[in-house]
PDB file of C-alpha atoms in Angstrom:
ATOM      1  CA  UNK A  22     -13.235  34.016 -15.449  1.00 70.00           C
ATOM      2  CA  UNK A  23     -11.988  35.613 -12.267  1.00 74.00           C
ATOM      3  CA  UNK A  24      -8.399  36.149 -11.228  1.00 80.00           C
ATOM      4  CA  UNK A  25      -9.049  35.370  -7.564  1.00 82.00           C
ATOM      5  CA  UNK A  26     -11.276  32.513  -6.380  1.00 79.00           C
ATOM      6  CA  UNK A  27     -12.784  34.757  -3.690  1.00 84.00           C
ATOM      7  CA  UNK A  28     -14.119  37.054  -6.456  1.00 83.00           C
ATOM      8  CA  UNK A  29     -15.812  34.091  -8.120  1.00 76.00           C
ATOM      9  CA  UNK A  30     -17.300  33.021  -4.794  1.00 76.00           C
ATOM     10  CA  UNK A  31     -18.543  36.572  -4.199  1.00 82.00           C
ATOM     11  CA  UNK A  32     -20.179  36.695  -7.653  1.00 75.00           C
ATOM     12  CA  UNK A  33     -21.851  33.356  -6.973  1.00 70.00           C
ATOM     13  CA  UNK A  34     -23.110  34.524  -3.598  1.00 74.00           C
ATOM     14  CA  UNK A  35     -24.599  37.784  -4.871  1.00 73.00           C
ATOM     15  CA  UNK A  36     -25.730  36.984  -8.418  1.00 70.00           C
ATOM     16  CA  UNK A  37     -26.830  33.337  -8.182  1.00 73.00           C
ATOM     17  CA  UNK A  38     -30.405  33.001  -9.510  1.00 70.00           C
ATOM     18  CA  UNK A  39     -30.851  36.720 -10.143  1.00 73.00           C
ATOM     19  CA  UNK A  40     -33.017  37.367 -13.176  1.00 74.00           C
ATOM     20  CA  UNK A  41     -31.375  38.581 -16.364  1.00 75.00           C
ATOM     21  CA  UNK A  42     -34.116  39.277 -18.883  1.00 78.00           C
ATOM     22  CA  UNK A  43     -36.444  36.267 -18.744  1.00 72.00           C
ATOM     23  CA  UNK A  44     -33.845  33.806 -17.473  1.00 76.00           C
ATOM     24  CA  UNK A  45     -32.223  33.222 -14.110  1.00 71.00           C
ATOM     25  CA  UNK A  46     -28.444  33.363 -13.764  1.00 70.00           C
ATOM     26  CA  UNK A  47     -26.980  30.004 -12.731  1.00 70.00           C
ATOM     27  CA  UNK A  48     -23.380  30.055 -11.537  1.00 66.00           C
ATOM     28  CA  UNK A  49     -21.209  26.980 -11.021  1.00 69.00           C
ATOM     29  CA  UNK A  50     -17.473  26.686 -10.638  1.00 67.00           C
ATOM     30  CA  UNK A  51     -15.874  25.279 -13.761  1.00 67.00           C
ATOM     31  CA  UNK A  52     -15.804  21.504 -13.936  1.00 66.00           C
ATOM     32  CA  UNK A  53     -16.065  18.865 -16.570  1.00 62.00           C
ATOM     33  CA  UNK A  54     -19.736  18.120 -17.263  1.00 62.00           C
ATOM     34  CA  UNK A  55     -18.853  14.408 -17.307  1.00 66.00           C
ATOM     35  CA  UNK A  56     -17.794  14.699 -13.671  1.00 69.00           C
ATOM     36  CA  UNK A  57     -21.368  15.506 -12.648  1.00 74.00           C
ATOM     37  CA  UNK A  58     -23.226  12.387 -11.607  1.00 79.00           C
ATOM     38  CA  UNK A  59     -26.677  11.723 -13.066  1.00 81.00           C
ATOM     39  CA  UNK A  60     -27.476  10.003  -9.762  1.00 85.00           C
ATOM     40  CA  UNK A  61     -26.927  13.336  -7.973  1.00 89.00           C
ATOM     41  CA  UNK A  62     -29.560  15.083 -10.127  1.00 91.00           C
ATOM     42  CA  UNK A  63     -33.176  15.222  -8.918  1.00 93.00           C
ATOM     43  CA  UNK A  64     -36.150  15.880 -11.199  1.00 92.00           C
ATOM     44  CA  UNK A  65     -38.786  17.982  -9.385  1.00 93.00           C
ATOM     45  CA  UNK A  66     -42.410  18.111 -10.603  1.00 93.00           C
ATOM     46  CA  UNK A  67     -45.488  19.984  -9.452  1.00 92.00           C
ATOM     47  CA  UNK A  68     -43.587  23.154  -8.517  1.00 94.00           C
ATOM     48  CA  UNK A  69     -45.951  25.929  -7.482  1.00 93.00           C
ATOM     49  CA  UNK A  70     -45.794  28.853  -9.967  1.00 92.00           C
ATOM     50  CA  UNK A  71     -45.053  31.254  -7.094  1.00 92.00           C
ATOM     51  CA  UNK A  72     -41.843  29.401  -6.168  1.00 92.00           C
ATOM     52  CA  UNK A  73     -38.654  30.905  -7.578  1.00 88.00           C
ATOM     53  CA  UNK A  74     -35.315  29.198  -8.183  1.00 89.00           C
ATOM     54  CA  UNK A  75     -33.718  30.721  -5.081  1.00 89.00           C
ATOM     55  CA  UNK A  76     -36.452  29.338  -2.809  1.00 92.00           C
ATOM     56  CA  UNK A  77     -36.188  25.900  -4.429  1.00 93.00           C
ATOM     57  CA  UNK A  78     -32.404  25.989  -3.967  1.00 91.00           C
ATOM     58  CA  UNK A  79     -32.665  27.005  -0.306  1.00 91.00           C
ATOM     59  CA  UNK A  80     -35.104  24.194   0.512  1.00 94.00           C
ATOM     60  CA  UNK A  81     -33.036  21.511  -1.224  1.00 95.00           C
ATOM     61  CA  UNK A  82     -29.779  22.892   0.237  1.00 93.00           C
ATOM     62  CA  UNK A  83     -31.057  21.873   3.688  1.00 94.00           C
ATOM     63  CA  UNK A  84     -30.393  18.264   2.603  1.00 93.00           C
ATOM     64  CA  UNK A  85     -26.918  18.711   1.099  1.00 93.00           C
ATOM     65  CA  UNK A  86     -24.621  20.780  -1.100  1.00 89.00           C
ATOM     66  CA  UNK A  87     -26.542  21.948  -4.190  1.00 89.00           C
ATOM     67  CA  UNK A  88     -24.388  22.753  -7.219  1.00 87.00           C
ATOM     68  CA  UNK A  89     -27.155  24.156  -9.365  1.00 85.00           C
ATOM     69  CA  UNK A  90     -30.911  24.477  -9.547  1.00 90.00           C
ATOM     70  CA  UNK A  91     -33.248  25.175 -12.468  1.00 90.00           C
ATOM     71  CA  UNK A  92     -36.973  25.701 -12.950  1.00 89.00           C
ATOM     72  CA  UNK A  93     -38.025  25.274 -16.585  1.00 89.00           C
ATOM     73  CA  UNK A  94     -39.895  28.230 -18.040  1.00 86.00           C
ATOM     74  CA  UNK A  95     -41.834  29.120 -21.177  1.00 84.00           C
ATOM     75  CA  UNK A  96     -40.775  31.825 -23.643  1.00 81.00           C
ATOM     76  CA  UNK A  97     -42.302  34.493 -21.380  1.00 81.00           C
ATOM     77  CA  UNK A  98     -40.325  33.353 -18.342  1.00 80.00           C
ATOM     78  CA  UNK A  99     -43.311  31.714 -16.583  1.00 85.00           C
ATOM     79  CA  UNK A 100     -42.708  28.491 -14.668  1.00 87.00           C
ATOM     80  CA  UNK A 101     -43.656  25.232 -16.377  1.00 90.00           C
ATOM     81  CA  UNK A 102     -44.008  23.546 -12.976  1.00 91.00           C
ATOM     82  CA  UNK A 103     -40.936  21.326 -13.115  1.00 93.00           C
ATOM     83  CA  UNK A 104     -37.215  21.651 -12.638  1.00 92.00           C
ATOM     84  CA  UNK A 105     -33.937  20.067 -11.615  1.00 92.00           C
ATOM     85  CA  UNK A 106     -31.647  20.122  -8.601  1.00 93.00           C
ATOM     86  CA  UNK A 107     -28.027  19.016  -9.108  1.00 89.00           C
ATOM     87  CA  UNK A 108     -26.363  17.903  -5.887  1.00 91.00           C
ATOM     88  CA  UNK A 109     -22.658  17.482  -5.399  1.00 88.00           C
ATOM     89  CA  UNK A 110     -23.115  13.929  -4.076  1.00 90.00           C
ATOM     90  CA  UNK A 111     -25.553  11.183  -5.136  1.00 91.00           C
ATOM     91  CA  UNK A 112     -26.255  10.379  -1.462  1.00 93.00           C
ATOM     92  CA  UNK A 113     -27.715  13.866  -1.008  1.00 93.00           C
ATOM     93  CA  UNK A 114     -30.060  13.313  -3.965  1.00 93.00           C
ATOM     94  CA  UNK A 115     -31.250  10.036  -2.431  1.00 91.00           C
ATOM     95  CA  UNK A 116     -31.803  11.738   0.926  1.00 93.00           C
ATOM     96  CA  UNK A 117     -33.704  14.575  -0.761  1.00 92.00           C
ATOM     97  CA  UNK A 118     -35.936  12.107  -2.610  1.00 89.00           C
ATOM     98  CA  UNK A 119     -36.810  10.454   0.707  1.00 88.00           C
ATOM     99  CA  UNK A 120     -37.214  13.522   2.911  1.00 91.00           C
ATOM    100  CA  UNK A 121     -38.691  16.057   0.486  1.00 91.00           C
ATOM    101  CA  UNK A 122     -41.058  13.773  -1.481  1.00 88.00           C
ATOM    102  CA  UNK A 123     -44.549  15.333  -1.253  1.00 87.00           C
ATOM    103  CA  UNK A 124     -43.062  18.287   0.681  1.00 88.00           C
ATOM    104  CA  UNK A 125     -45.274  21.349   0.366  1.00 90.00           C
ATOM    105  CA  UNK A 126     -43.432  24.209  -1.326  1.00 90.00           C
ATOM    106  CA  UNK A 127     -45.676  27.188  -1.862  1.00 89.00           C
ATOM    107  CA  UNK A 128     -49.210  25.838  -2.234  1.00 90.00           C
ATOM    108  CA  UNK A 129     -48.335  22.507  -3.881  1.00 90.00           C
ATOM    109  CA  UNK A 130     -46.662  19.254  -2.876  1.00 90.00           C
ATOM    110  CA  UNK A 131     -43.645  18.488  -5.045  1.00 92.00           C
ATOM    111  CA  UNK A 132     -43.071  15.110  -6.677  1.00 90.00           C
ATOM    112  CA  UNK A 133     -39.451  13.973  -6.904  1.00 91.00           C
ATOM    113  CA  UNK A 134     -37.768  11.360  -9.047  1.00 88.00           C
ATOM    114  CA  UNK A 135     -34.288  10.496 -10.219  1.00 84.00           C
ATOM    115  CA  UNK A 136     -33.241  12.430 -13.277  1.00 83.00           C
ATOM    116  CA  UNK A 137     -32.710  10.210 -16.317  1.00 77.00           C
ATOM    117  CA  UNK A 138     -30.849  11.721 -19.299  1.00 74.00           C
ATOM    118  CA  UNK A 139     -32.684  11.576 -22.644  1.00 71.00           C
ATOM    119  CA  UNK A 140     -30.215   9.108 -24.118  1.00 69.00           C
ATOM    120  CA  UNK A 141     -30.802   6.675 -21.233  1.00 68.00           C
ATOM    121  CA  UNK A 142     -34.583   6.905 -21.049  1.00 64.00           C
ATOM    122  CA  UNK A 143     -36.667   3.928 -22.036  1.00 62.00           C
ATOM    123  CA  UNK A 144     -39.564   4.016 -24.415  1.00 56.00           C
ATOM    124  CA  UNK A 145     -41.721   7.096 -24.353  1.00 61.00           C
ATOM    125  CA  UNK A 146     -44.455   7.228 -21.764  1.00 61.00           C
ATOM    126  CA  UNK A 147     -46.856   8.836 -24.258  1.00 67.00           C
ATOM    127  CA  UNK A 148     -48.683   5.574 -24.973  1.00 80.00           C
ATOM    128  CA  UNK A 149     -48.536   4.423 -21.363  1.00 85.00           C
ATOM    129  CA  UNK A 150     -50.303   7.468 -19.908  1.00 88.00           C
ATOM    130  CA  UNK A 151     -54.012   7.875 -19.399  1.00 89.00           C
ATOM    131  CA  UNK A 152     -56.002  10.891 -18.273  1.00 88.00           C
ATOM    132  CA  UNK A 153     -58.986  10.394 -15.956  1.00 88.00           C
ATOM    133  CA  UNK A 154     -61.634  13.034 -15.314  1.00 87.00           C
ATOM    134  CA  UNK A 155     -65.067  13.128 -13.651  1.00 85.00           C
ATOM    135  CA  UNK A 156     -63.740  11.569 -10.458  1.00 86.00           C
ATOM    136  CA  UNK A 157     -66.194  11.284  -7.536  1.00 83.00           C
ATOM    137  CA  UNK A 158     -66.817  14.667  -5.903  1.00 82.00           C
ATOM    138  CA  UNK A 159     -67.652  13.359  -2.428  1.00 81.00           C
ATOM    139  CA  UNK A 160     -64.131  12.102  -1.611  1.00 83.00           C
ATOM    140  CA  UNK A 161     -61.048  13.682  -0.074  1.00 83.00           C
ATOM    141  CA  UNK A 162     -57.746  13.767  -1.922  1.00 83.00           C
ATOM    142  CA  UNK A 163     -56.430  10.810   0.120  1.00 84.00           C
ATOM    143  CA  UNK A 164     -59.599   8.804  -0.551  1.00 88.00           C
ATOM    144  CA  UNK A 165     -59.308   9.566  -4.277  1.00 87.00           C
ATOM    145  CA  UNK A 166     -55.665   8.437  -4.301  1.00 86.00           C
ATOM    146  CA  UNK A 167     -56.676   5.105  -2.768  1.00 87.00           C
ATOM    147  CA  UNK A 168     -59.747   4.785  -5.022  1.00 88.00           C
ATOM    148  CA  UNK A 169     -57.691   5.387  -8.182  1.00 86.00           C
ATOM    149  CA  UNK A 170     -54.934   3.011  -7.148  1.00 87.00           C
ATOM    150  CA  UNK A 171     -57.371   0.250  -6.145  1.00 89.00           C
ATOM    151  CA  UNK A 172     -59.459   0.610  -9.299  1.00 89.00           C
ATOM    152  CA  UNK A 173     -56.714   0.970 -11.907  1.00 89.00           C
ATOM    153  CA  UNK A 174     -54.229  -1.593 -10.574  1.00 88.00           C
ATOM    154  CA  UNK A 175     -56.473  -4.339 -11.953  1.00 90.00           C
ATOM    155  CA  UNK A 176     -55.376  -3.257 -15.449  1.00 91.00           C
ATOM    156  CA  UNK A 177     -51.651  -3.494 -14.673  1.00 88.00           C
ATOM    157  CA  UNK A 178     -48.725  -2.101 -12.743  1.00 88.00           C
ATOM    158  CA  UNK A 179     -48.914   1.634 -12.127  1.00 86.00           C
ATOM    159  CA  UNK A 180     -45.545   3.310 -12.558  1.00 84.00           C
ATOM    160  CA  UNK A 181     -46.680   6.762 -11.481  1.00 83.00           C
ATOM    161  CA  UNK A 182     -49.890   8.568 -10.636  1.00 84.00           C
ATOM    162  CA  UNK A 183     -50.649  12.266 -10.251  1.00 84.00           C
ATOM    163  CA  UNK A 184     -53.888  13.645  -8.862  1.00 83.00           C
ATOM    164  CA  UNK A 185     -54.619  17.279  -9.729  1.00 83.00           C
ATOM    165  CA  UNK A 186     -57.231  19.600  -8.211  1.00 80.00           C
ATOM    166  CA  UNK A 187     -58.991  21.960 -10.613  1.00 78.00           C
ATOM    167  CA  UNK A 188     -57.772  25.528  -9.869  1.00 75.00           C
ATOM    168  CA  UNK A 189     -61.224  27.093  -9.495  1.00 77.00           C
ATOM    169  CA  UNK A 190     -63.697  24.238  -9.020  1.00 79.00           C
ATOM    170  CA  UNK A 191     -63.829  21.528  -6.370  1.00 77.00           C
ATOM    171  CA  UNK A 192     -63.060  18.643  -8.712  1.00 83.00           C
ATOM    172  CA  UNK A 193     -60.111  16.412  -9.497  1.00 85.00           C
ATOM    173  CA  UNK A 194     -58.510  14.719 -12.466  1.00 87.00           C
ATOM    174  CA  UNK A 195     -55.702  12.168 -12.580  1.00 87.00           C
ATOM    175  CA  UNK A 196     -52.800  11.162 -14.787  1.00 88.00           C
ATOM    176  CA  UNK A 197     -51.788   7.509 -14.581  1.00 88.00           C
ATOM    177  CA  UNK A 198     -48.688   6.024 -16.176  1.00 88.00           C
ATOM    178  CA  UNK A 199     -48.686   2.243 -16.559  1.00 87.00           C
ATOM    179  CA  UNK A 200     -45.532   0.124 -16.885  1.00 85.00           C
ATOM    180  CA  UNK A 201     -46.466  -0.932 -20.425  1.00 85.00           C
ATOM    181  CA  UNK A 202     -48.470   0.310 -23.403  1.00 85.00           C
ATOM    182  CA  UNK A 203     -50.519  -2.897 -23.349  1.00 87.00           C
ATOM    183  CA  UNK A 204     -51.702  -2.217 -19.779  1.00 88.00           C
ATOM    184  CA  UNK A 205     -52.730   1.343 -20.643  1.00 87.00           C
ATOM    185  CA  UNK A 206     -54.530   0.127 -23.764  1.00 87.00           C
ATOM    186  CA  UNK A 207     -56.354  -2.550 -21.750  1.00 87.00           C
ATOM    187  CA  UNK A 208     -57.511   0.156 -19.339  1.00 85.00           C
ATOM    188  CA  UNK A 209     -59.017   2.383 -22.026  1.00 84.00           C
ATOM    189  CA  UNK A 210     -60.840  -0.400 -23.849  1.00 79.00           C
TER     190      UNK A 210
END
């Protein structure tokens, strides 16, 4: 706690997202956690490993006032490729989801979705996900996106799809999440 608010602001300005050991310092002014809106929190996937928390914060701050930003890391402090951005207002989160969806940060395009707390999440997606490999090599990424969507929609409604390029070889794989377990099961049979 600081005696003067300007000291707290100064600490936030100079120490925000600095690394302390394997973790980044995250500074927010004291407020009741219940006052933070889940609708103002954005879940960010496919974060390039070279992107640090400060860079992520700066990009998302162009949309609105960011309270806090986090990139999840393993025990060694390496990025797990996903994170969270907590905005002050839900409208800013909605704007970010529209304007920054598929925005290239580093070498990868990020995928954004609304954050859903664990206690409010529906059934696990584990049995609704399928992994697809050996995709055609003679297609561009856009052509593969269309090919996958056209082919797999006959099995059911696709909730989410992620196409990944192999890091060293010119080949792709895909993760597809169907709306129901039955649809995913029908696809694999």
